[in-house]
Coordinates of C-alpha atoms and ligand atoms in Angstrom, one line a residue:
X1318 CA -27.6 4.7 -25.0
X1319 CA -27.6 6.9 -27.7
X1320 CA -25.0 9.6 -27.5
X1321 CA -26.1 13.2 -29.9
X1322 CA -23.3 13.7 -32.1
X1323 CA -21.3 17.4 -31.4
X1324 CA -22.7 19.9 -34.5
X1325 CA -20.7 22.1 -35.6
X1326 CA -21.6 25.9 -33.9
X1327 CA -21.7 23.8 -30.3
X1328 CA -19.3 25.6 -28.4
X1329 CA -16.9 22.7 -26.8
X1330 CA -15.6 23.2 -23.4
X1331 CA -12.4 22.3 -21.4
X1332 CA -10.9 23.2 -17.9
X1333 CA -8.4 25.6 -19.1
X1334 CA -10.3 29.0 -18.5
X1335 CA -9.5 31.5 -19.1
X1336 CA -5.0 32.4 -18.9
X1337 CA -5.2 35.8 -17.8
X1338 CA -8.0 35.8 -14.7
X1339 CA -5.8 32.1 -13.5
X1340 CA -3.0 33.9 -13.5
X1341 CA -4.3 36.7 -11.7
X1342 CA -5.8 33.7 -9.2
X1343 CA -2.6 31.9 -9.7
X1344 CA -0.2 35.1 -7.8
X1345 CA -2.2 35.4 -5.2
X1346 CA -2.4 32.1 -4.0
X1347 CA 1.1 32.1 -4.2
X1348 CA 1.3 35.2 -2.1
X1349 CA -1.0 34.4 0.1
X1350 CA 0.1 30.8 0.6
X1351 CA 3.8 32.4 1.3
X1352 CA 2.3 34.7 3.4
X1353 CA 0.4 32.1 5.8
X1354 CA 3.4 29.8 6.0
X1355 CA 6.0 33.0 7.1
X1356 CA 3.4 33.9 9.8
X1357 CA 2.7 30.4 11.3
X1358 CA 4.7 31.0 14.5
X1359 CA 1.9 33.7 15.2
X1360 CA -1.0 31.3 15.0
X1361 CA -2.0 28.8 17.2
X1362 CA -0.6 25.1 16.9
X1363 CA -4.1 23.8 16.6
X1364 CA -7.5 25.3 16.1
X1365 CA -10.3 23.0 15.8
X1366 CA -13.0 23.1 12.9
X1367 CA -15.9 25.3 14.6
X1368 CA -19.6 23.3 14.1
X1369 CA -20.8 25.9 11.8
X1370 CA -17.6 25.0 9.4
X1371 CA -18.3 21.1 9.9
X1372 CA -22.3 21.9 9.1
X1373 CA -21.3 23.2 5.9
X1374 CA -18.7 21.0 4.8
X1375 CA -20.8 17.8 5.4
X1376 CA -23.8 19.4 2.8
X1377 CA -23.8 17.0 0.6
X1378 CA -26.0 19.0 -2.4
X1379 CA -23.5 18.8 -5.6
X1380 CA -21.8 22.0 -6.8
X1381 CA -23.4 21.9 -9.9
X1382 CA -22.4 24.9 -11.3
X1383 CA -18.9 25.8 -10.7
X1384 CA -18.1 29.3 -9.1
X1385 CA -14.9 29.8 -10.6
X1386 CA -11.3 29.4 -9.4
X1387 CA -11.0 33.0 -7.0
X1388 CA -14.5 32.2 -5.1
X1389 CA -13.1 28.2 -4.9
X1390 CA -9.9 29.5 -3.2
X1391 CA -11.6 32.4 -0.6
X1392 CA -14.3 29.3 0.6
X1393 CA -10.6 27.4 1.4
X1394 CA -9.9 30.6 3.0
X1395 CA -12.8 30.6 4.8
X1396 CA -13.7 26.6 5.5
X1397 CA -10.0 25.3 5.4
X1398 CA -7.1 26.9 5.8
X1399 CA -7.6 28.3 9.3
X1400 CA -8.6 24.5 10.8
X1401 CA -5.9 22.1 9.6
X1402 CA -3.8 19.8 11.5
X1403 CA -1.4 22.4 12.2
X1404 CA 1.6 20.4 11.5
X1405 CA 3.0 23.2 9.7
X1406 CA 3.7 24.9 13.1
X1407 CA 6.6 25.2 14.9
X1408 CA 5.6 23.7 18.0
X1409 CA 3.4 21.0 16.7
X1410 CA 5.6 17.6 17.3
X1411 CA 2.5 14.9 17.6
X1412 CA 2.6 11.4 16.0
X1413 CA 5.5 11.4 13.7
X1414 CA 4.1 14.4 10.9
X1415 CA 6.8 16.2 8.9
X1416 CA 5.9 20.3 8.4
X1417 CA 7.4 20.7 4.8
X1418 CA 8.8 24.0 3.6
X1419 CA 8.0 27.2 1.2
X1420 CA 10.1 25.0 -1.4
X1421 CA 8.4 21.8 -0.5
X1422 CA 4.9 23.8 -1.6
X1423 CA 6.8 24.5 -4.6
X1424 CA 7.8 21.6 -5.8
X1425 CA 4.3 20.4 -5.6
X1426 CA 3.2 23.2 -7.6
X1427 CA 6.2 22.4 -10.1
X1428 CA 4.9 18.7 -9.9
X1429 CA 1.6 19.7 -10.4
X1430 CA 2.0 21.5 -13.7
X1431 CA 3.5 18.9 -15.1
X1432 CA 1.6 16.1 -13.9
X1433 CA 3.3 13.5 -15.3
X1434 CA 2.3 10.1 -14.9
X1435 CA 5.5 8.1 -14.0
X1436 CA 4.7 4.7 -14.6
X1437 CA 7.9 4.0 -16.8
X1438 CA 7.6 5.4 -20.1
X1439 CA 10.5 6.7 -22.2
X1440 CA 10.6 10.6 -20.4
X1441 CA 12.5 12.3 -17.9
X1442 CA 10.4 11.9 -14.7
X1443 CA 11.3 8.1 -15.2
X1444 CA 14.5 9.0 -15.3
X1445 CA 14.3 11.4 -12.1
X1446 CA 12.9 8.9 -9.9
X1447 CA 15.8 6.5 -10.5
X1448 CA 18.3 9.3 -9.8
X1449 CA 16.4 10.1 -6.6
X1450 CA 16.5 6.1 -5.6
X1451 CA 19.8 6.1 -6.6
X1452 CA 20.5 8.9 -3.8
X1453 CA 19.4 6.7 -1.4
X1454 CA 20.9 3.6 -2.1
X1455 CA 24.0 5.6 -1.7
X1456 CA 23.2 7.5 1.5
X1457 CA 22.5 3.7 3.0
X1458 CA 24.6 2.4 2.0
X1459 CA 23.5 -0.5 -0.5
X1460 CA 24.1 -2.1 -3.7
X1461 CA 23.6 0.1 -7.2
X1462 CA 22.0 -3.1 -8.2
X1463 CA 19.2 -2.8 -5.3
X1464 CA 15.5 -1.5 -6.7
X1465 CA 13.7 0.5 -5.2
X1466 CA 10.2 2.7 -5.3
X1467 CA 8.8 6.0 -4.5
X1468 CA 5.3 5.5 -2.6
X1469 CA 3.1 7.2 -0.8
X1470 CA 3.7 5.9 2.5
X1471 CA 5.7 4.4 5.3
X1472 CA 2.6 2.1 5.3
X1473 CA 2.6 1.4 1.8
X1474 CA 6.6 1.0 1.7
X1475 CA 6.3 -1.6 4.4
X1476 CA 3.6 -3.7 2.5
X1477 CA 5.5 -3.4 -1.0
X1478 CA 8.4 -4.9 1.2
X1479 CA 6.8 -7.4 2.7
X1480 CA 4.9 -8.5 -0.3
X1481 CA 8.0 -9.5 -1.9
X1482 CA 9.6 -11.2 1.2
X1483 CA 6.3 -13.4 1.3
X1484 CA 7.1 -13.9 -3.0
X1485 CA 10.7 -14.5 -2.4
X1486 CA 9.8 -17.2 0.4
X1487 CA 7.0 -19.2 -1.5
X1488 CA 8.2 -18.4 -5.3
X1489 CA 6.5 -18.9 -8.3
X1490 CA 3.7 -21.6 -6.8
X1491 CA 2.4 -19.0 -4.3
X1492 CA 2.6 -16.3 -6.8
X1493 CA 1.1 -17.9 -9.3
X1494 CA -1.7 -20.8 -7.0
X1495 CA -1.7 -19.1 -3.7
X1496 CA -0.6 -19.4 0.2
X1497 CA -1.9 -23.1 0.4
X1498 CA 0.9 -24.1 -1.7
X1499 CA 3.3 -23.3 1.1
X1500 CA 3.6 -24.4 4.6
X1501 CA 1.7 -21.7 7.4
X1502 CA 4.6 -18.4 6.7
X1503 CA 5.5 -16.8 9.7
X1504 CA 7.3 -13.3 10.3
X1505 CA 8.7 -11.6 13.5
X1506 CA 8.8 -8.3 15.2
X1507 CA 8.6 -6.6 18.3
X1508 CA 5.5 -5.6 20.3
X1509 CA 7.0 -1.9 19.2
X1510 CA 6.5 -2.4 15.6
X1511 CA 4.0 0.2 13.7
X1512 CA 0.7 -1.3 12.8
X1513 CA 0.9 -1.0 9.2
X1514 CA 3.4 -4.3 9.3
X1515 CA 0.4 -5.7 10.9
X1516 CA -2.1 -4.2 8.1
X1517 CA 0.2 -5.8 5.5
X1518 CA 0.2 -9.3 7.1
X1519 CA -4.0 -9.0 6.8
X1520 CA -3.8 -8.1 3.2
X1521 CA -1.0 -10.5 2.5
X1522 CA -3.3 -13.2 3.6
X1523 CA -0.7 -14.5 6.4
X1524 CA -2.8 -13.4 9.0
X1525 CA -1.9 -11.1 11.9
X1526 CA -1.9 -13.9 14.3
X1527 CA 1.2 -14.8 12.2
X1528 CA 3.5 -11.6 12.6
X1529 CA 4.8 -12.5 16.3
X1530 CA 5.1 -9.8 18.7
X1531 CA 8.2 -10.7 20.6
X1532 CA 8.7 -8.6 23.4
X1533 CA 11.3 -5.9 23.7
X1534 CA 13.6 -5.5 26.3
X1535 CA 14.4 -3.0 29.3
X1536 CA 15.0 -0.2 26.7
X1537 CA 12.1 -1.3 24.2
X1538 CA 14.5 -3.2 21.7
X1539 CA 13.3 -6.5 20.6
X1540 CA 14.6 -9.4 22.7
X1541 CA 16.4 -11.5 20.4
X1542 CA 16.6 -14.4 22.8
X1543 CA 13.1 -14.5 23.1
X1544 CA 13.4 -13.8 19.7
X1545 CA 15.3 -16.9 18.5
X1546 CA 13.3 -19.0 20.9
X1547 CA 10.2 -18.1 18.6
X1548 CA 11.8 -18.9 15.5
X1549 CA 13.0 -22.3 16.8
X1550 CA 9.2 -22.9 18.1
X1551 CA 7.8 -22.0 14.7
X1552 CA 10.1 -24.5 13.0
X1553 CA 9.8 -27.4 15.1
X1554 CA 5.8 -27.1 15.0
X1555 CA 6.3 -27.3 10.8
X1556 CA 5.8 -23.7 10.6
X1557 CA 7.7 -21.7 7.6
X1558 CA 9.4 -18.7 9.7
X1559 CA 10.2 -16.2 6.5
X1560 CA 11.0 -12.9 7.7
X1561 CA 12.1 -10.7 10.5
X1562 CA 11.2 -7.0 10.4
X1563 CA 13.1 -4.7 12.5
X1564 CA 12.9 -1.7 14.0
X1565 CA 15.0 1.4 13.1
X1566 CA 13.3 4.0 15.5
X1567 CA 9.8 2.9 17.1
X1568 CA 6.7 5.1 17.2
X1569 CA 6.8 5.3 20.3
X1570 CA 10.3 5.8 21.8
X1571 CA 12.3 6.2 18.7
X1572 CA 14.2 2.9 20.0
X1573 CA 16.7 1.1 17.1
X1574 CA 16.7 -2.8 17.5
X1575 CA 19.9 -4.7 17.3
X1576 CA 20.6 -4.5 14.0
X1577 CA 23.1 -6.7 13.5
X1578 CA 22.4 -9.1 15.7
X1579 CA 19.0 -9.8 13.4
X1580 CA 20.6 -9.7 10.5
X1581 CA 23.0 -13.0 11.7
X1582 CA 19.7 -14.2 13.0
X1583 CA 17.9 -14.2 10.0
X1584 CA 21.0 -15.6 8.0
X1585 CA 21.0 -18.5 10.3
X1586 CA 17.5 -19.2 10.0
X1587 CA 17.5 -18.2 5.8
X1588 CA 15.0 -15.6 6.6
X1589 CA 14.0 -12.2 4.9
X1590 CA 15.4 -8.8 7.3
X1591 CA 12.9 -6.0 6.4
X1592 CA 13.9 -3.0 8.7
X1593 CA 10.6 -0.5 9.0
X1594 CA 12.9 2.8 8.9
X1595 CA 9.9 5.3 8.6
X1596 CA 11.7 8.2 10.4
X1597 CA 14.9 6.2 12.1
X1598 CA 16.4 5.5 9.0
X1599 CA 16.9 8.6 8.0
X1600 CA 19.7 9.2 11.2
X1601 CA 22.0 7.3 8.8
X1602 CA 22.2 10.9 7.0
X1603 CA 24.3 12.7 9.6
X1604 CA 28.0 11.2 10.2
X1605 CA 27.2 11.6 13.9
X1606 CA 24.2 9.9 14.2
X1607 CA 25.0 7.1 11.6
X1608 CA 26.5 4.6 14.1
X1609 CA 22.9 3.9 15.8
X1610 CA 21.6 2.8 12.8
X1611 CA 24.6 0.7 11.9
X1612 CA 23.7 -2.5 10.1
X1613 CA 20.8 -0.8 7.9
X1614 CA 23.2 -1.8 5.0
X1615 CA 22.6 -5.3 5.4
X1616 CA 19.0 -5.2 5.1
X1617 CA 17.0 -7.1 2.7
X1618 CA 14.6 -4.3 2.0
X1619 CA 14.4 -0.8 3.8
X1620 CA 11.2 1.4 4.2
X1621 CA 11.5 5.2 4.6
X1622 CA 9.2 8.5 4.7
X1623 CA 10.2 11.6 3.2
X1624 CA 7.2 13.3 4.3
X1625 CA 8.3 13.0 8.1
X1626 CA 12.0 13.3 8.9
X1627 CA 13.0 15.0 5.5
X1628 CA 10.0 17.6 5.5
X1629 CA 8.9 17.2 2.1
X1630 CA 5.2 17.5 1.5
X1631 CA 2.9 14.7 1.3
X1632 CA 2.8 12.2 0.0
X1633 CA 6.6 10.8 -0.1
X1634 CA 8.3 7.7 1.2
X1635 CA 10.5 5.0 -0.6
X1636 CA 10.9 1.6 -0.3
X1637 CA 14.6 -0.3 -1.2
X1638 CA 14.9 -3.4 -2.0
X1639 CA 18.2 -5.8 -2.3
X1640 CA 16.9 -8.1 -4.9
X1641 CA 15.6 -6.3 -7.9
X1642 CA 14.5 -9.2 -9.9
X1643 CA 12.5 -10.8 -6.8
X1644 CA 11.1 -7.0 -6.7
X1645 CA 10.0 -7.1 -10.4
X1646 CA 8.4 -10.8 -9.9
X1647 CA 5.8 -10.0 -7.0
X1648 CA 4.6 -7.1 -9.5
X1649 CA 4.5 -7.7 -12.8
X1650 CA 2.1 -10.3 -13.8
X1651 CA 1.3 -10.3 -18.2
X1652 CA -0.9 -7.0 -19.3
X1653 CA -1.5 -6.8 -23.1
X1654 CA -2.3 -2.8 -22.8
X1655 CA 1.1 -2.4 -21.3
X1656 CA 3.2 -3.8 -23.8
X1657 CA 7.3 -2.6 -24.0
X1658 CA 7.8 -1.4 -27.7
X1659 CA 11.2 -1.0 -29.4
X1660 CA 10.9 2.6 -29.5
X1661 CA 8.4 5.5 -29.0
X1662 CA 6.9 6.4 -25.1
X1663 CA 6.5 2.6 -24.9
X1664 CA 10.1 2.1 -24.3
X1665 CA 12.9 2.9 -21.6
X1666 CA 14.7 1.3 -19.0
X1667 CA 12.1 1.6 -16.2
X1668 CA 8.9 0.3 -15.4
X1669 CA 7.7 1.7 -12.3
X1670 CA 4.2 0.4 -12.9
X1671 CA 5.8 -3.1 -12.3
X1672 CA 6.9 -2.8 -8.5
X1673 CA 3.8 -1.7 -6.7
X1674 CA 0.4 -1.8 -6.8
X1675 CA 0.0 1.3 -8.1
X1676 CA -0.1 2.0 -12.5
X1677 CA -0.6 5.5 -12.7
X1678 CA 1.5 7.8 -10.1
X1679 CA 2.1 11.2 -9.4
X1680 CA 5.8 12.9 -10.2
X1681 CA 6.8 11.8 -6.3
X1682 CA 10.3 11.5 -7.4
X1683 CA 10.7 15.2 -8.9
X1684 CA 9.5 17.0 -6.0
X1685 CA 12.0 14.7 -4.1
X1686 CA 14.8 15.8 -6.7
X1687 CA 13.5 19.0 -6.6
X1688 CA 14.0 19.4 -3.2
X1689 CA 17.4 17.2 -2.5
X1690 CA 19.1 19.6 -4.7
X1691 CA 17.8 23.2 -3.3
X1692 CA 18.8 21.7 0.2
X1693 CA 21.3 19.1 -0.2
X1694 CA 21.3 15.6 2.0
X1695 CA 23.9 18.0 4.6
X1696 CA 21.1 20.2 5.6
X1697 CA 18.4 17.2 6.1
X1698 CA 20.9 15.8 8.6
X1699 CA 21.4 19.0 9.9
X1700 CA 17.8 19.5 10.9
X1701 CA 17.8 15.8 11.7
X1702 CA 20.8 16.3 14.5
X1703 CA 19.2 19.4 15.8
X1704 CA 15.9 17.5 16.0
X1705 CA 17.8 14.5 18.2
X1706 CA 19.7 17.5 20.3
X1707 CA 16.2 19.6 20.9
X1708 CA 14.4 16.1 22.1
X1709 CA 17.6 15.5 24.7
X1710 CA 17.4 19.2 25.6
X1711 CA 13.6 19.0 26.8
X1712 CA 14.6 15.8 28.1
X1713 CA 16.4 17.0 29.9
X1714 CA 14.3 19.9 31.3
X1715 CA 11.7 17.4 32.1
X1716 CA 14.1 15.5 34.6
X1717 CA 14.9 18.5 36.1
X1718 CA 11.3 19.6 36.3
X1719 CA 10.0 17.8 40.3
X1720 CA 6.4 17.6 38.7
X1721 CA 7.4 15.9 35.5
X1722 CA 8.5 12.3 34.9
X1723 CA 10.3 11.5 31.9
X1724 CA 9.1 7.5 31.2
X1725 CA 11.9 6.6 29.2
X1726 CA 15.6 8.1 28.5
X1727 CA 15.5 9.7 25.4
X1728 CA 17.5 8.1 22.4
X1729 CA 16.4 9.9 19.2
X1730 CA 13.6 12.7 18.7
X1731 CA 11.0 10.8 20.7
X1732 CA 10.2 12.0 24.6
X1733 CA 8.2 10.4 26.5
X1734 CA 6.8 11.9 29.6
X1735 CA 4.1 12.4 32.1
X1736 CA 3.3 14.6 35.2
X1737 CA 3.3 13.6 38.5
X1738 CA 0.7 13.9 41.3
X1739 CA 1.4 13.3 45.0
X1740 CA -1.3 10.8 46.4
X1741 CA -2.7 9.8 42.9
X1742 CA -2.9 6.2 41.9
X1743 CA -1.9 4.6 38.6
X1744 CA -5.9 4.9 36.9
X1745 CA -6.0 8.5 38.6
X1746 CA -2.1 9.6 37.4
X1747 CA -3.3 8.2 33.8
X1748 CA -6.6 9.9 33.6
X1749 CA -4.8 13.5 34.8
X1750 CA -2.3 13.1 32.0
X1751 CA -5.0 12.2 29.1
X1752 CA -7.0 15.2 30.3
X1753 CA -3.7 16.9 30.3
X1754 CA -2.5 16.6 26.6
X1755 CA -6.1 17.3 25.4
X1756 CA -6.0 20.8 27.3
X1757 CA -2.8 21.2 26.0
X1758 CA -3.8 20.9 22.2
X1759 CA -7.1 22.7 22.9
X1760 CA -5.2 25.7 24.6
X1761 CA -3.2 25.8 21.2
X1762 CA -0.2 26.5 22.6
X1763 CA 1.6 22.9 21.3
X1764 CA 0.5 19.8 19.7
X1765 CA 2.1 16.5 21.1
X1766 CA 0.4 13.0 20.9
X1767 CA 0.0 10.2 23.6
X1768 CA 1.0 6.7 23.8
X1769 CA 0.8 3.8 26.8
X1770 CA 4.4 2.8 27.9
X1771 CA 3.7 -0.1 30.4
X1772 CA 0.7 0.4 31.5
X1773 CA 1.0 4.4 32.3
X1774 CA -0.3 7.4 29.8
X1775 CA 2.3 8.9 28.5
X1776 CA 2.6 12.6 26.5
X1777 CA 4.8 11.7 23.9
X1778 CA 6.7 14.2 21.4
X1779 CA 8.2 12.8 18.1
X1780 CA 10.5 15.8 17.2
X1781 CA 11.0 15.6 13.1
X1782 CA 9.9 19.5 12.2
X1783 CA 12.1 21.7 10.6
X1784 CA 10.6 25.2 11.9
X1785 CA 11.2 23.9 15.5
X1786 CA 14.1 26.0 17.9
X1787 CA 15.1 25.4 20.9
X1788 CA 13.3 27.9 22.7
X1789 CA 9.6 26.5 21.5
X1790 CA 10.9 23.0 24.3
X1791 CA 11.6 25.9 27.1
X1792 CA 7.9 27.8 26.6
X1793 CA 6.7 24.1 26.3
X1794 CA 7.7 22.5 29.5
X1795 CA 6.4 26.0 31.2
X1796 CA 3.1 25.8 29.6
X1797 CA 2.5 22.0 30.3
X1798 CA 3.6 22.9 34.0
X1799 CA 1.0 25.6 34.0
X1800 CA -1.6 23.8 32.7
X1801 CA -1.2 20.8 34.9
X1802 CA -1.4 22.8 38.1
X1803 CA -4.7 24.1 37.1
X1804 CA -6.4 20.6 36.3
X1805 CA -7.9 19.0 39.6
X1806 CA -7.4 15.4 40.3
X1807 CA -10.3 14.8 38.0
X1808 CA -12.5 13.1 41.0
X1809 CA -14.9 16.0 41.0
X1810 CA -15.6 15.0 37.0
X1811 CA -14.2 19.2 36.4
X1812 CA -12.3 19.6 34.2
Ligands
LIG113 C1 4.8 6.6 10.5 C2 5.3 5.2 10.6 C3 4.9 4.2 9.7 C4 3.8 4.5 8.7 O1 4.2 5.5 7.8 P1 3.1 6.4 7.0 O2 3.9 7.2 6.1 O3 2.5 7.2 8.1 O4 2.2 5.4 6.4 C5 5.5 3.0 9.8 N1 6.4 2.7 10.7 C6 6.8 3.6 11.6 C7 7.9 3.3 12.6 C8 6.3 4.9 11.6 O5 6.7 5.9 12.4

């Protein structure tokens, strides 16, 4: 291939059009974007993408020719903006899905300008990131000597985890030759742990078959009898038990296993304790709320959000990690390209690059700082005990409520719940309920998610939004009642 040479007279291009029309552009977005997040109580929770929006966004001919940055922004008007997720909203407490803030968008925007790749050179992004870390390991409590990362998951913080537990257990031969050079590695958790520990035992090659789901007591903790049992199996078949990853608040309940009991479990045994803290860990912020996490110092790595319980914007978590050097070994192999120099942007103390998978990363760690200052870590737990005191409040209203049934007493922000038909059996109660939450998202007046708690369908809330008051649970519990009295038993197949 033959590339023309540029002649002089060819007019070269960039993206940096023109200052004064972005500017223009730039404002308002910035008012507009304000403006839709201070009116979002006056929206519905969720409005669906209409077909004629899905028909054009699935046209797959190439913008060839661009349209410039204002007719960009009204098509997000117009496709986008009014069809999101919704998470934003006040009343909007499905999966576990944080709603941000005004500030949160600004720090992105912050972030954005100065798009800084942080993957450990000498500049102060590098440096921001270890100050955020360094937060944290306070706030839990472990050693300044602990590492640590900024990801963009919960998923991705559990995997970075568990890839070093794996390192640390079969050292430098696995590393270097593979999983055959150790004997078959097994890990532990409880048939409440989040899937994404079961993702990383597929991509870590252990195999899922090789996470064991021990199964969780009366109040959905792990059962560390059956627990130790396991473990004892494992070994005296000439399995390699390796790990135990605990629970600090479930998906679905928001239940905290026995911390300390794993932790003595998995010092008897020599074992790795990962504790999968996506939104739990984050109790451990308020004085109050502290003691049900109590043992989360102890842990041998620590997985966190900041995009659920913290409200920052997407994407944000951290992982921690007790053994820095075992950290730096799983993810660091030789690269040439990447060379430390004496001085210059090759140099500094950290190398971010060389604890995950990824090289090149986004400024994650300033729109953390950002934020953690303009708030400070009291009003997070703030938010995060009026979170825990609005899920006992409509707890509370659901036990008082004859039609409702709550499934399981309600420990942090989750609630758990279903409504109750006279003369209905188990298939029939589950199928009203399923019908029930989708007619509650499609009627937009609240978004809440389901799980299956033994066998019966449950409407399930996972309370970690900021904009939420107490009065949003009182309209709630009216409006599910009012919707559920005008389904029929479904036996009809009306809806
Ligand atoms: C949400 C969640 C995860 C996954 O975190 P993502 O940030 O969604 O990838 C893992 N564990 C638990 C307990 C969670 O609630």
């Amino acid at each position: 291939v033959k590339v023309t040479a540029i002649t002089s007279g060819t007019t070269e291009v960039g993206l940096d059009d023109d200052w004064s029309a972005t500017a223009d552009a730039g404002h308002r977005m910035l008012d507009e974007m304000l403006e839709h997040l201070s009116t979002v109580r006056e929206r519905p929770a969720w409005t669906p993408p209409p077909a004629e929006v899905k028909r054009e966004l699935a046209d797959p001919s190439v913008p060839e020719r661009g349209q410039g940055l204002e007719a960009s922004y009204d098509d997000f008007k117009r496709l986008v903006r009014p069809y999101t997720l919704g998470n934003i909203h006040p009343r909007f407490w499905g999966w576990v899905i944080g709603a941000s803030s005004p500030a949160g968008m600004l720090a992105d925007m912050v972030a954005g300008g100065m798009n800084v790749n942080v993957w450990g050179a000498e500049e102060s992004a590098a440096y921001v990131e270890a100050q955020v870390i360094g937060w944290f390991k306070t706030v839990f409590g472990c050693s300044p000597d602990a590492s640590g990362l900024l990801v963009s998951s919960g998923s991705m913080a559990n995997l970075v985890a568990l890839t070093v537990a794996r390192d640390a257990a079969g050292g430098d031969a696995l590393i270097e030759d593979g999983l055959h050079t150790t004997s078959q590695l097994v890990a532990y958790c409880s048939s409440e742990t989040h899937n994404s520990n079961d993702k990383a035992a597929s991509i870590l090659g252990l195999g899922r078959r090789n996470l064991r789901k021990i199964p969780v007591d009366g109040d959905y903790r792990i059962d560390v009898g059956k627990l130790r049992h396991a473990i004892e199996q494992d070994v005296s078949a000439g399995r390699r038990p390796f790990c135990i990853i605990a629970n600090c608040g479930t998906v679905n309940t928001g239940q905290i296993d026995d911390l300390k009991s794993l932790r003595s479990i998995a010092d008897e045994h020599g074992l790795w304790l990962h504790v999968d803290g996506a939104f739990g860990a984050l109790l451990a912020l308020s004085p109050r709320l502290r003691p049900l996490v109590a043992g989360i110092e102890h842990a041998d790595s620590l997985a966190f959000d900041l995009h659920k319980w913290l409200n920052m914007p997407y994407d944000l978590a951290c992982v921690l990690i007790r053994d820095a050097s075992a950290h730096r070994r799983s993810f660091s192999p030789p690269a040439s390209y990447l060379t430390r120099l004496d001085g210059g942007v090759a140099s500094g103390p950290h190398h971010w690059g060389h604890l995950g998978p990824d090289l090149s990363r986004g400024a994650r760690g300033l729109k953390a700082w950002l934020l953690l200052k303009t708030f400070g870590f009291q009003r997070f737990a703030q938010i995060i005990e009026q979170n825990v005191a609005q899920a006992h409040h409509v707890g509370a209203l659901i036990e008082r409520a004859p039609e409702l049934e709550l499934l399981t007493p309600v420990v942090t922000n989750c609630v758990c719940f279903r409504y109750q038909r006279a003369g209905l059996d188990a298939d029939a109660l589950n199928a009203l309920n399923r019908r029930l939450v989708i007619r509650i998202q499609e009627a937009g007046v609240a978004v809440p998610s389901s799980t299956v708690l033994r066998g019966a369908f449950a409407i399930r809330l996972a309370i970690v939004n900021q904009r939420s008051r107490l009065q949003d649970f009182d309209e709630f519990v009216q409006d599910v009642l009012r919707i559920a009295r005008d389904l029929d038993d479904g036996a009809g197949g009306q809806p």
